[in-house]
């Protein structure tokens, strides 16, 4: 039918390698460096070239080949009868991945400024597609410091993405939805790790608390004019609504997915298998 033909014409060009950029963020000790290293080494194993893998100590930005078995979003619309499909699947799809150097709070601050820089339309080389926010799912089991840290960092990230989305004037438009967030609930190999559903619930609850307490702070500061009129993140804020990622997506167009995985595996043969669902998420953004 007509829509199929239209899709074919629109996405025919998708045979060319698709590329976008992703930024790794998250609290200290979550597994960002481990994930970056794993994806980089998986990628270089894919490259059958003889050139030695260049491992840079200073740069933490790299181009990675997506495994050919991972589907990409631009393939979704293509007919199975599309003769170019088999050809296209031979062309490696690459993406840029950036980690932020440093430790602890310093790294967080650098991560936030890196995010701002990558969202800047003139500064980003290839389109910013997503943030991979890594959390240690084993450290979030109690309502503790680690949970508060992770939630407030994620809150700040979401606020930046919301501002960008709303400044475009078209909430839930394609432009606004472009930068998605993956909360990678890492360390699922540990029996103490919370399953991704609980990680999501805990983060939503904690973000809701943060939002309420900051909102209260803002009201107090309104006693002296000139105080900030800064807005907080939306998402379920209909007066008494709880914050949720789902309503944030609906109201603002910023999509947050919480997916479990493990960078480390106790079985040598499984190396890299624990990150497959994250790679699938990456593919869906490309
Ligand atoms: P970063 O501060 O976010 O860069 O965290 P790192 O990548 O340095 O990882 C922190 C610690 O967690 C290291 O000791 C890693 O070996 C460990 N780690 C990372 N991923 C996993 C995982 O999936 N399972 C387990 N058990 N440990 C992990």
PDB file of C-alpha atoms and ligand atoms in Angstrom:
ATOM      1  CA  UNK A   1       0.000   0.000   0.000  1.00  0.00           C
ATOM      2  CA  UNK A   2       0.874   3.642  -0.073  1.00  0.00           C
ATOM      3  CA  UNK A   3       2.239   3.978   3.468  1.00  0.00           C
ATOM      4  CA  UNK A   4       4.615   1.102   2.819  1.00  0.00           C
ATOM      5  CA  UNK A   5       5.856   2.699  -0.362  1.00  0.00           C
ATOM      6  CA  UNK A   6       6.302   5.974   1.449  1.00  0.00           C
ATOM      7  CA  UNK A   7       8.294   4.259   4.165  1.00  0.00           C
ATOM      8  CA  UNK A   8      10.395   2.525   1.565  1.00  0.00           C
ATOM      9  CA  UNK A   9      11.185   5.789  -0.172  1.00  0.00           C
ATOM     10  CA  UNK A  10      11.896   7.551   3.094  1.00  0.00           C
ATOM     11  CA  UNK A  11      14.123   4.907   4.572  1.00  0.00           C
ATOM     12  CA  UNK A  12      15.779   3.546   1.478  1.00  0.00           C
ATOM     13  CA  UNK A  13      18.772   5.694   2.239  1.00  0.00           C
ATOM     14  CA  UNK A  14      19.171   4.005   5.595  1.00  0.00           C
ATOM     15  CA  UNK A  15      21.550   1.574   3.911  1.00  0.00           C
ATOM     16  CA  UNK A  16      24.263   4.103   4.659  1.00  0.00           C
ATOM     17  CA  UNK A  17      25.866   3.698   8.092  1.00  0.00           C
ATOM     18  CA  UNK A  18      23.835   5.468  10.695  1.00  0.00           C
ATOM     19  CA  UNK A  19      25.688   7.322  13.338  1.00  0.00           C
ATOM     20  CA  UNK A  20      24.891   9.163  16.498  1.00  0.00           C
ATOM     21  CA  UNK A  21      26.475  10.041  19.807  1.00  0.00           C
ATOM     22  CA  UNK A  22      25.845   8.713  23.283  1.00  0.00           C
ATOM     23  CA  UNK A  23      27.107   9.954  26.606  1.00  0.00           C
ATOM     24  CA  UNK A  24      27.883   7.727  29.593  1.00  0.00           C
ATOM     25  CA  UNK A  25      26.822   9.207  32.906  1.00  0.00           C
ATOM     26  CA  UNK A  26      26.053   7.913  36.370  1.00  0.00           C
ATOM     27  CA  UNK A  27      27.353   7.800  39.911  1.00  0.00           C
ATOM     28  CA  UNK A  28      30.850   6.739  40.789  1.00  0.00           C
ATOM     29  CA  UNK A  29      31.434   2.993  40.909  1.00  0.00           C
ATOM     30  CA  UNK A  30      28.409   2.159  38.757  1.00  0.00           C
ATOM     31  CA  UNK A  31      30.475   0.543  36.007  1.00  0.00           C
ATOM     32  CA  UNK A  32      30.848   3.263  33.347  1.00  0.00           C
ATOM     33  CA  UNK A  33      34.522   2.641  32.704  1.00  0.00           C
ATOM     34  CA  UNK A  34      33.950  -1.110  32.631  1.00  0.00           C
ATOM     35  CA  UNK A  35      31.116  -0.700  30.130  1.00  0.00           C
ATOM     36  CA  UNK A  36      33.096   1.690  27.949  1.00  0.00           C
ATOM     37  CA  UNK A  37      36.029  -0.727  27.848  1.00  0.00           C
ATOM     38  CA  UNK A  38      33.808  -3.714  27.112  1.00  0.00           C
ATOM     39  CA  UNK A  39      31.986  -2.050  24.210  1.00  0.00           C
ATOM     40  CA  UNK A  40      35.268  -0.801  22.825  1.00  0.00           C
ATOM     41  CA  UNK A  41      36.867  -4.248  22.910  1.00  0.00           C
ATOM     42  CA  UNK A  42      33.780  -5.939  21.459  1.00  0.00           C
ATOM     43  CA  UNK A  43      33.890  -3.401  18.668  1.00  0.00           C
ATOM     44  CA  UNK A  44      37.544  -3.920  17.868  1.00  0.00           C
ATOM     45  CA  UNK A  45      37.008  -7.676  17.722  1.00  0.00           C
ATOM     46  CA  UNK A  46      34.406  -6.985  15.044  1.00  0.00           C
ATOM     47  CA  UNK A  47      36.896  -5.081  12.994  1.00  0.00           C
ATOM     48  CA  UNK A  48      38.758  -7.713  11.076  1.00  0.00           C
ATOM     49  CA  UNK A  49      41.439  -5.257  10.172  1.00  0.00           C
ATOM     50  CA  UNK A  50      45.015  -5.874  11.215  1.00  0.00           C
ATOM     51  CA  UNK A  51      45.545  -2.422  12.587  1.00  0.00           C
ATOM     52  CA  UNK A  52      46.243  -2.585  16.302  1.00  0.00           C
ATOM     53  CA  UNK A  53      43.571  -1.375  18.666  1.00  0.00           C
ATOM     54  CA  UNK A  54      44.375   2.104  19.702  1.00  0.00           C
ATOM     55  CA  UNK A  55      43.791   2.490  23.380  1.00  0.00           C
ATOM     56  CA  UNK A  56      44.083   6.043  24.488  1.00  0.00           C
ATOM     57  CA  UNK A  57      44.643   6.888  28.112  1.00  0.00           C
ATOM     58  CA  UNK A  58      43.503  10.451  27.842  1.00  0.00           C
ATOM     59  CA  UNK A  59      40.655  10.439  25.406  1.00  0.00           C
ATOM     60  CA  UNK A  60      37.465   8.798  26.537  1.00  0.00           C
ATOM     61  CA  UNK A  61      35.554   9.229  23.339  1.00  0.00           C
ATOM     62  CA  UNK A  62      35.501   6.484  20.791  1.00  0.00           C
ATOM     63  CA  UNK A  63      33.719   5.229  17.714  1.00  0.00           C
ATOM     64  CA  UNK A  64      32.146   1.832  18.187  1.00  0.00           C
ATOM     65  CA  UNK A  65      30.805  -0.675  15.696  1.00  0.00           C
ATOM     66  CA  UNK A  66      27.388  -1.940  16.654  1.00  0.00           C
ATOM     67  CA  UNK A  67      27.213  -5.741  16.428  1.00  0.00           C
ATOM     68  CA  UNK A  68      25.653  -6.659  13.075  1.00  0.00           C
ATOM     69  CA  UNK A  69      23.076  -8.817  14.863  1.00  0.00           C
ATOM     70  CA  UNK A  70      21.624  -5.795  16.653  1.00  0.00           C
ATOM     71  CA  UNK A  71      18.712  -4.257  14.733  1.00  0.00           C
ATOM     72  CA  UNK A  72      18.635  -0.527  14.199  1.00  0.00           C
ATOM     73  CA  UNK A  73      15.533   1.627  14.213  1.00  0.00           C
ATOM     74  CA  UNK A  74      15.943   2.754  10.639  1.00  0.00           C
ATOM     75  CA  UNK A  75      15.673  -0.890   9.549  1.00  0.00           C
ATOM     76  CA  UNK A  76      12.319  -1.246  11.228  1.00  0.00           C
ATOM     77  CA  UNK A  77      10.401   0.271   8.377  1.00  0.00           C
ATOM     78  CA  UNK A  78      12.088  -1.617   5.631  1.00  0.00           C
ATOM     79  CA  UNK A  79      10.302  -4.389   3.935  1.00  0.00           C
ATOM     80  CA  UNK A  80      11.754  -7.884   4.328  1.00  0.00           C
ATOM     81  CA  UNK A  81      11.672  -7.964   0.556  1.00  0.00           C
ATOM     82  CA  UNK A  82      13.911  -4.959   0.333  1.00  0.00           C
ATOM     83  CA  UNK A  83      16.800  -6.150  -1.845  1.00  0.00           C
ATOM     84  CA  UNK A  84      19.164  -3.665  -0.258  1.00  0.00           C
ATOM     85  CA  UNK A  85      18.633  -5.104   3.225  1.00  0.00           C
ATOM     86  CA  UNK A  86      21.156  -7.907   3.017  1.00  0.00           C
ATOM     87  CA  UNK A  87      23.650  -5.501   1.530  1.00  0.00           C
ATOM     88  CA  UNK A  88      22.911  -2.946   4.212  1.00  0.00           C
ATOM     89  CA  UNK A  89      23.411  -5.401   7.017  1.00  0.00           C
ATOM     90  CA  UNK A  90      26.976  -5.869   5.853  1.00  0.00           C
ATOM     91  CA  UNK A  91      27.716  -2.211   6.395  1.00  0.00           C
ATOM     92  CA  UNK A  92      28.728  -1.711  10.001  1.00  0.00           C
ATOM     93  CA  UNK A  93      26.687   0.772  11.922  1.00  0.00           C
ATOM     94  CA  UNK A  94      28.833   2.930  14.106  1.00  0.00           C
ATOM     95  CA  UNK A  95      28.162   5.289  16.954  1.00  0.00           C
ATOM     96  CA  UNK A  96      30.218   7.585  19.124  1.00  0.00           C
ATOM     97  CA  UNK A  97      30.459   6.886  22.809  1.00  0.00           C
ATOM     98  CA  UNK A  98      31.834   9.321  25.346  1.00  0.00           C
ATOM     99  CA  UNK A  99      32.812   8.677  28.913  1.00  0.00           C
ATOM    100  CA  UNK A 100      33.887  11.485  31.183  1.00  0.00           C
ATOM    101  CA  UNK A 101      37.261  11.297  32.883  1.00  0.00           C
ATOM    102  CA  UNK A 102      37.755  11.907  36.573  1.00  0.00           C
ATOM    103  CA  UNK A 103      36.348  10.511  39.793  1.00  0.00           C
ATOM    104  CA  UNK A 104      33.403  11.089  42.071  1.00  0.00           C
ATOM    105  CA  UNK A 105      31.792  14.514  42.191  1.00  0.00           C
ATOM    106  CA  UNK A 106      34.292  16.006  39.776  1.00  0.00           C
ATOM    107  CA  UNK A 107      33.318  13.486  37.166  1.00  0.00           C
ATOM    108  CA  UNK A 108      29.639  14.230  37.779  1.00  0.00           C
ATOM    109  CA  UNK A 109      30.197  17.928  37.230  1.00  0.00           C
ATOM    110  CA  UNK A 110      32.164  17.229  34.085  1.00  0.00           C
ATOM    111  CA  UNK A 111      29.460  14.873  32.944  1.00  0.00           C
ATOM    112  CA  UNK A 112      26.826  17.573  33.269  1.00  0.00           C
ATOM    113  CA  UNK A 113      28.893  20.095  31.315  1.00  0.00           C
ATOM    114  CA  UNK A 114      29.680  17.435  28.733  1.00  0.00           C
ATOM    115  CA  UNK A 115      25.959  16.826  28.341  1.00  0.00           C
ATOM    116  CA  UNK A 116      25.312  20.534  27.833  1.00  0.00           C
ATOM    117  CA  UNK A 117      28.120  20.721  25.262  1.00  0.00           C
ATOM    118  CA  UNK A 118      26.850  17.708  23.346  1.00  0.00           C
ATOM    119  CA  UNK A 119      23.351  19.147  23.208  1.00  0.00           C
ATOM    120  CA  UNK A 120      24.674  22.359  21.727  1.00  0.00           C
ATOM    121  CA  UNK A 121      23.623  22.157  18.083  1.00  0.00           C
ATOM    122  CA  UNK A 122      26.775  23.813  16.774  1.00  0.00           C
ATOM    123  CA  UNK A 123      29.205  21.878  18.927  1.00  0.00           C
ATOM    124  CA  UNK A 124      28.064  18.314  18.458  1.00  0.00           C
ATOM    125  CA  UNK A 125      29.586  16.659  15.423  1.00  0.00           C
ATOM    126  CA  UNK A 126      27.132  13.842  15.025  1.00  0.00           C
ATOM    127  CA  UNK A 127      23.671  13.972  16.483  1.00  0.00           C
ATOM    128  CA  UNK A 128      23.271  13.387  20.188  1.00  0.00           C
ATOM    129  CA  UNK A 129      20.960  10.377  20.487  1.00  0.00           C
ATOM    130  CA  UNK A 130      21.039   9.347  24.070  1.00  0.00           C
ATOM    131  CA  UNK A 131      22.383   9.267  27.587  1.00  0.00           C
ATOM    132  CA  UNK A 132      23.379   5.960  29.135  1.00  0.00           C
ATOM    133  CA  UNK A 133      22.939   6.502  32.840  1.00  0.00           C
ATOM    134  CA  UNK A 134      24.644   3.596  34.584  1.00  0.00           C
ATOM    135  CA  UNK A 135      23.646   2.675  38.136  1.00  0.00           C
ATOM    136  CA  UNK A 136      24.891  -0.058  40.442  1.00  0.00           C
ATOM    137  CA  UNK A 137      21.648  -1.958  41.043  1.00  0.00           C
ATOM    138  CA  UNK A 138      23.188  -3.721  44.030  1.00  0.00           C
ATOM    139  CA  UNK A 139      23.861  -0.472  45.860  1.00  0.00           C
ATOM    140  CA  UNK A 140      20.311   0.845  45.584  1.00  0.00           C
ATOM    141  CA  UNK A 141      18.628  -1.816  47.673  1.00  0.00           C
ATOM    142  CA  UNK A 142      18.159   0.412  50.682  1.00  0.00           C
ATOM    143  CA  UNK A 143      16.793   3.901  50.724  1.00  0.00           C
ATOM    144  CA  UNK A 144      20.271   5.168  51.252  1.00  0.00           C
ATOM    145  CA  UNK A 145      22.938   7.610  50.218  1.00  0.00           C
ATOM    146  CA  UNK A 146      23.643   5.763  46.951  1.00  0.00           C
ATOM    147  CA  UNK A 147      20.004   6.007  45.911  1.00  0.00           C
ATOM    148  CA  UNK A 148      19.846   9.699  46.790  1.00  0.00           C
ATOM    149  CA  UNK A 149      23.052  10.346  44.851  1.00  0.00           C
ATOM    150  CA  UNK A 150      21.901   8.472  41.774  1.00  0.00           C
ATOM    151  CA  UNK A 151      18.432  10.041  41.826  1.00  0.00           C
ATOM    152  CA  UNK A 152      19.644  13.595  42.219  1.00  0.00           C
ATOM    153  CA  UNK A 153      22.180  13.168  39.427  1.00  0.00           C
ATOM    154  CA  UNK A 154      19.503  11.692  37.164  1.00  0.00           C
ATOM    155  CA  UNK A 155      17.115  14.464  38.180  1.00  0.00           C
ATOM    156  CA  UNK A 156      19.644  17.072  37.012  1.00  0.00           C
ATOM    157  CA  UNK A 157      20.189  15.244  33.731  1.00  0.00           C
ATOM    158  CA  UNK A 158      16.453  15.047  33.084  1.00  0.00           C
ATOM    159  CA  UNK A 159      16.016  18.734  33.888  1.00  0.00           C
ATOM    160  CA  UNK A 160      18.593  19.641  31.239  1.00  0.00           C
ATOM    161  CA  UNK A 161      16.939  17.386  28.668  1.00  0.00           C
ATOM    162  CA  UNK A 162      13.509  18.775  29.545  1.00  0.00           C
ATOM    163  CA  UNK A 163      14.662  22.366  29.098  1.00  0.00           C
ATOM    164  CA  UNK A 164      16.058  21.518  25.705  1.00  0.00           C
ATOM    165  CA  UNK A 165      12.917  19.661  24.695  1.00  0.00           C
ATOM    166  CA  UNK A 166      10.588  22.443  25.769  1.00  0.00           C
ATOM    167  CA  UNK A 167      12.729  25.222  24.329  1.00  0.00           C
ATOM    168  CA  UNK A 168      12.162  23.697  20.965  1.00  0.00           C
ATOM    169  CA  UNK A 169       8.590  24.795  21.531  1.00  0.00           C
ATOM    170  CA  UNK A 170       7.272  21.474  20.376  1.00  0.00           C
ATOM    171  CA  UNK A 171       7.026  19.066  23.266  1.00  0.00           C
ATOM    172  CA  UNK A 172       6.830  15.442  22.142  1.00  0.00           C
ATOM    173  CA  UNK A 173       7.939  16.484  18.672  1.00  0.00           C
ATOM    174  CA  UNK A 174      10.597  14.433  16.955  1.00  0.00           C
ATOM    175  CA  UNK A 175      13.301  16.918  17.890  1.00  0.00           C
ATOM    176  CA  UNK A 176      12.337  16.832  21.541  1.00  0.00           C
ATOM    177  CA  UNK A 177      12.236  13.066  21.655  1.00  0.00           C
ATOM    178  CA  UNK A 178      15.592  12.642  19.991  1.00  0.00           C
ATOM    179  CA  UNK A 179      17.692  12.352  23.127  1.00  0.00           C
ATOM    180  CA  UNK A 180      16.565   9.301  25.061  1.00  0.00           C
ATOM    181  CA  UNK A 181      17.803   8.064  28.416  1.00  0.00           C
ATOM    182  CA  UNK A 182      18.784   4.508  29.219  1.00  0.00           C
ATOM    183  CA  UNK A 183      19.059   3.760  32.917  1.00  0.00           C
ATOM    184  CA  UNK A 184      21.387   0.785  32.770  1.00  0.00           C
ATOM    185  CA  UNK A 185      20.653  -1.183  35.956  1.00  0.00           C
ATOM    186  CA  UNK A 186      24.086  -2.754  36.105  1.00  0.00           C
ATOM    187  CA  UNK A 187      25.557  -5.614  38.159  1.00  0.00           C
ATOM    188  CA  UNK A 188      22.590  -7.939  37.690  1.00  0.00           C
ATOM    189  CA  UNK A 189      25.095 -10.781  38.162  1.00  0.00           C
ATOM    190  CA  UNK A 190      25.090 -10.016  41.898  1.00  0.00           C
ATOM    191  CA  UNK A 191      22.295 -11.630  43.877  1.00  0.00           C
ATOM    192  CA  UNK A 192      21.898  -8.438  45.895  1.00  0.00           C
ATOM    193  CA  UNK A 193      21.080  -6.459  42.748  1.00  0.00           C
ATOM    194  CA  UNK A 194      17.585  -5.015  42.454  1.00  0.00           C
ATOM    195  CA  UNK A 195      15.707  -6.049  39.324  1.00  0.00           C
ATOM    196  CA  UNK A 196      15.230  -3.211  36.807  1.00  0.00           C
ATOM    197  CA  UNK A 197      11.556  -2.713  37.749  1.00  0.00           C
ATOM    198  CA  UNK A 198      12.493  -1.999  41.364  1.00  0.00           C
ATOM    199  CA  UNK A 199      15.341   0.260  40.267  1.00  0.00           C
ATOM    200  CA  UNK A 200      12.811   2.251  38.283  1.00  0.00           C
ATOM    201  CA  UNK A 201      10.337   2.445  41.189  1.00  0.00           C
ATOM    202  CA  UNK A 202      13.022   3.556  43.635  1.00  0.00           C
ATOM    203  CA  UNK A 203      14.397   6.207  41.318  1.00  0.00           C
ATOM    204  CA  UNK A 204      10.933   7.576  40.552  1.00  0.00           C
ATOM    205  CA  UNK A 205      10.055   7.741  44.242  1.00  0.00           C
ATOM    206  CA  UNK A 206      13.324   9.439  45.109  1.00  0.00           C
ATOM    207  CA  UNK A 207      13.074  11.916  42.225  1.00  0.00           C
ATOM    208  CA  UNK A 208       9.572  12.718  43.435  1.00  0.00           C
ATOM    209  CA  UNK A 209      10.979  13.454  46.907  1.00  0.00           C
ATOM    210  CA  UNK A 210      13.744  15.608  45.452  1.00  0.00           C
ATOM    211  CA  UNK A 211      11.247  17.516  43.379  1.00  0.00           C
ATOM    212  CA  UNK A 212       9.000  18.128  46.368  1.00  0.00           C
ATOM    213  CA  UNK A 213      11.814  19.283  48.608  1.00  0.00           C
ATOM    214  CA  UNK A 214      13.313  21.555  45.968  1.00  0.00           C
ATOM    215  CA  UNK A 215       9.852  22.917  45.204  1.00  0.00           C
ATOM    216  CA  UNK A 216       9.488  23.737  48.872  1.00  0.00           C
ATOM    217  CA  UNK A 217      12.848  25.470  48.832  1.00  0.00           C
ATOM    218  CA  UNK A 218      11.763  27.534  45.871  1.00  0.00           C
ATOM    219  CA  UNK A 219       8.601  28.620  47.657  1.00  0.00           C
ATOM    220  CA  UNK A 220      10.583  29.690  50.692  1.00  0.00           C
ATOM    221  CA  UNK A 221      12.980  31.675  48.557  1.00  0.00           C
ATOM    222  CA  UNK A 222      10.082  33.452  46.872  1.00  0.00           C
ATOM    223  CA  UNK A 223       9.832  35.502  50.065  1.00  0.00           C
ATOM    224  CA  UNK A 224      12.724  37.535  48.748  1.00  0.00           C
ATOM    225  CA  UNK A 225      12.072  38.582  45.177  1.00  0.00           C
ATOM    226  CA  UNK A 226      14.817  38.091  42.713  1.00  0.00           C
ATOM    227  CA  UNK A 227      15.010  34.465  43.783  1.00  0.00           C
ATOM    228  CA  UNK A 228      14.997  31.940  41.041  1.00  0.00           C
ATOM    229  CA  UNK A 229      11.824  31.165  39.161  1.00  0.00           C
ATOM    230  CA  UNK A 230      13.415  27.981  37.968  1.00  0.00           C
ATOM    231  CA  UNK A 231      11.103  25.190  37.017  1.00  0.00           C
ATOM    232  CA  UNK A 232      11.526  21.614  38.057  1.00  0.00           C
ATOM    233  CA  UNK A 233      11.049  18.515  35.999  1.00  0.00           C
ATOM    234  CA  UNK A 234       7.537  17.668  34.934  1.00  0.00           C
ATOM    235  CA  UNK A 235       6.009  14.217  34.845  1.00  0.00           C
ATOM    236  CA  UNK A 236       2.812  13.451  36.757  1.00  0.00           C
ATOM    237  CA  UNK A 237       2.635  16.887  38.298  1.00  0.00           C
ATOM    238  CA  UNK A 238      -1.101  17.420  38.127  1.00  0.00           C
ATOM    239  CA  UNK A 239      -1.246  18.799  41.633  1.00  0.00           C
ATOM    240  CA  UNK A 240      -0.880  15.545  43.522  1.00  0.00           C
ATOM    241  CA  UNK A 241       0.526  13.229  40.859  1.00  0.00           C
ATOM    242  CA  UNK A 242       3.651  11.274  41.586  1.00  0.00           C
ATOM    243  CA  UNK A 243       6.634  11.638  39.355  1.00  0.00           C
ATOM    244  CA  UNK A 244       7.007   8.863  36.824  1.00  0.00           C
ATOM    245  CA  UNK A 245       9.215   8.349  33.787  1.00  0.00           C
ATOM    246  CA  UNK A 246       6.132   7.423  31.814  1.00  0.00           C
ATOM    247  CA  UNK A 247       4.370  10.708  32.424  1.00  0.00           C
ATOM    248  CA  UNK A 248       7.624  12.591  31.818  1.00  0.00           C
ATOM    249  CA  UNK A 249       7.732  10.982  28.381  1.00  0.00           C
ATOM    250  CA  UNK A 250       4.111  11.916  27.778  1.00  0.00           C
ATOM    251  CA  UNK A 251       4.387  15.501  28.943  1.00  0.00           C
ATOM    252  CA  UNK A 252       7.865  16.400  27.732  1.00  0.00           C
ATOM    253  CA  UNK A 253       8.805  13.770  25.183  1.00  0.00           C
ATOM    254  CA  UNK A 254      11.935  12.642  27.011  1.00  0.00           C
ATOM    255  CA  UNK A 255      11.942   8.852  27.006  1.00  0.00           C
ATOM    256  CA  UNK A 256      13.527   6.982  29.929  1.00  0.00           C
ATOM    257  CA  UNK A 257      13.979   3.205  29.817  1.00  0.00           C
ATOM    258  CA  UNK A 258      15.289   1.161  32.735  1.00  0.00           C
ATOM    259  CA  UNK A 259      16.967  -2.025  31.520  1.00  0.00           C
ATOM    260  CA  UNK A 260      18.962  -4.536  33.520  1.00  0.00           C
ATOM    261  CA  UNK A 261      22.326  -5.919  32.541  1.00  0.00           C
ATOM    262  CA  UNK A 262      25.797  -6.836  33.700  1.00  0.00           C
ATOM    263  CA  UNK A 263      29.135  -5.678  32.377  1.00  0.00           C
ATOM    264  CA  UNK A 264      30.918  -8.373  34.331  1.00  0.00           C
ATOM    265  CA  UNK A 265      29.999 -11.973  34.070  1.00  0.00           C
ATOM    266  CA  UNK A 266      31.396 -14.878  36.035  1.00  0.00           C
ATOM    267  CA  UNK A 267      31.345 -17.047  32.918  1.00  0.00           C
ATOM    268  CA  UNK A 268      34.114 -16.211  30.488  1.00  0.00           C
ATOM    269  CA  UNK A 269      32.048 -17.411  27.510  1.00  0.00           C
ATOM    270  CA  UNK A 270      29.302 -14.943  28.370  1.00  0.00           C
ATOM    271  CA  UNK A 271      31.460 -11.872  28.107  1.00  0.00           C
ATOM    272  CA  UNK A 272      29.401  -9.146  26.536  1.00  0.00           C
ATOM    273  CA  UNK A 273      26.132 -11.090  26.696  1.00  0.00           C
ATOM    274  CA  UNK A 274      25.026  -9.110  29.726  1.00  0.00           C
ATOM    275  CA  UNK A 275      24.997  -5.859  27.767  1.00  0.00           C
ATOM    276  CA  UNK A 276      23.038  -7.112  24.747  1.00  0.00           C
ATOM    277  CA  UNK A 277      19.762  -5.465  25.779  1.00  0.00           C
ATOM    278  CA  UNK A 278      21.556  -2.145  26.196  1.00  0.00           C
ATOM    279  CA  UNK A 279      23.014  -2.524  22.713  1.00  0.00           C
ATOM    280  CA  UNK A 280      19.519  -3.204  21.409  1.00  0.00           C
ATOM    281  CA  UNK A 281      18.405   0.034  23.044  1.00  0.00           C
ATOM    282  CA  UNK A 282      21.308   1.825  21.320  1.00  0.00           C
ATOM    283  CA  UNK A 283      20.266   0.325  18.007  1.00  0.00           C
ATOM    284  CA  UNK A 284      16.728   1.581  18.468  1.00  0.00           C
ATOM    285  CA  UNK A 285      18.099   5.110  18.840  1.00  0.00           C
ATOM    286  CA  UNK A 286      20.073   4.920  15.591  1.00  0.00           C
TER     287      UNK A 286
HETATM  288  P1  LIG B   1      32.716   3.902  37.215  1.00  0.00           P
HETATM  289  O1  LIG B   1      33.165   4.688  38.398  1.00  0.00           O
HETATM  290  O2  LIG B   1      31.249   4.114  36.943  1.00  0.00           O
HETATM  291  O3  LIG B   1      33.548   4.102  35.989  1.00  0.00           O
HETATM  292  O4  LIG B   1      32.815   2.359  37.634  1.00  0.00           O
HETATM  293  P2  LIG B   1      33.888   1.257  37.161  1.00  0.00           P
HETATM  294  O5  LIG B   1      33.708   0.910  35.740  1.00  0.00           O
HETATM  295  O6  LIG B   1      35.238   1.703  37.600  1.00  0.00           O
HETATM  296  O7  LIG B   1      33.388   0.014  38.022  1.00  0.00           O
HETATM  297  C1  LIG B   1      33.367   0.038  39.433  1.00  0.00           C
HETATM  298  C2  LIG B   1      33.534  -1.372  39.977  1.00  0.00           C
HETATM  299  O8  LIG B   1      32.387  -2.174  39.659  1.00  0.00           O
HETATM  300  C3  LIG B   1      34.724  -2.102  39.375  1.00  0.00           C
HETATM  301  O9  LIG B   1      35.344  -2.826  40.390  1.00  0.00           O
HETATM  302  C4  LIG B   1      34.106  -3.032  38.344  1.00  0.00           C
HETATM  303  O10 LIG B   1      34.869  -4.187  38.131  1.00  0.00           O
HETATM  304  C5  LIG B   1      32.779  -3.364  38.994  1.00  0.00           C
HETATM  305  N1  LIG B   1      31.740  -3.724  38.030  1.00  0.00           N
HETATM  306  C6  LIG B   1      31.396  -3.072  36.890  1.00  0.00           C
HETATM  307  N2  LIG B   1      30.388  -3.704  36.257  1.00  0.00           N
HETATM  308  C7  LIG B   1      30.060  -4.775  37.018  1.00  0.00           C
HETATM  309  C8  LIG B   1      29.076  -5.835  36.888  1.00  0.00           C
HETATM  310  O11 LIG B   1      28.274  -5.913  35.958  1.00  0.00           O
HETATM  311  N3  LIG B   1      29.051  -6.759  37.911  1.00  0.00           N
HETATM  312  C9  LIG B   1      29.906  -6.712  38.957  1.00  0.00           C
HETATM  313  N4  LIG B   1      29.796  -7.672  39.879  1.00  0.00           N
HETATM  314  N5  LIG B   1      30.839  -5.757  39.097  1.00  0.00           N
HETATM  315  C10 LIG B   1      30.928  -4.794  38.151  1.00  0.00           C
END
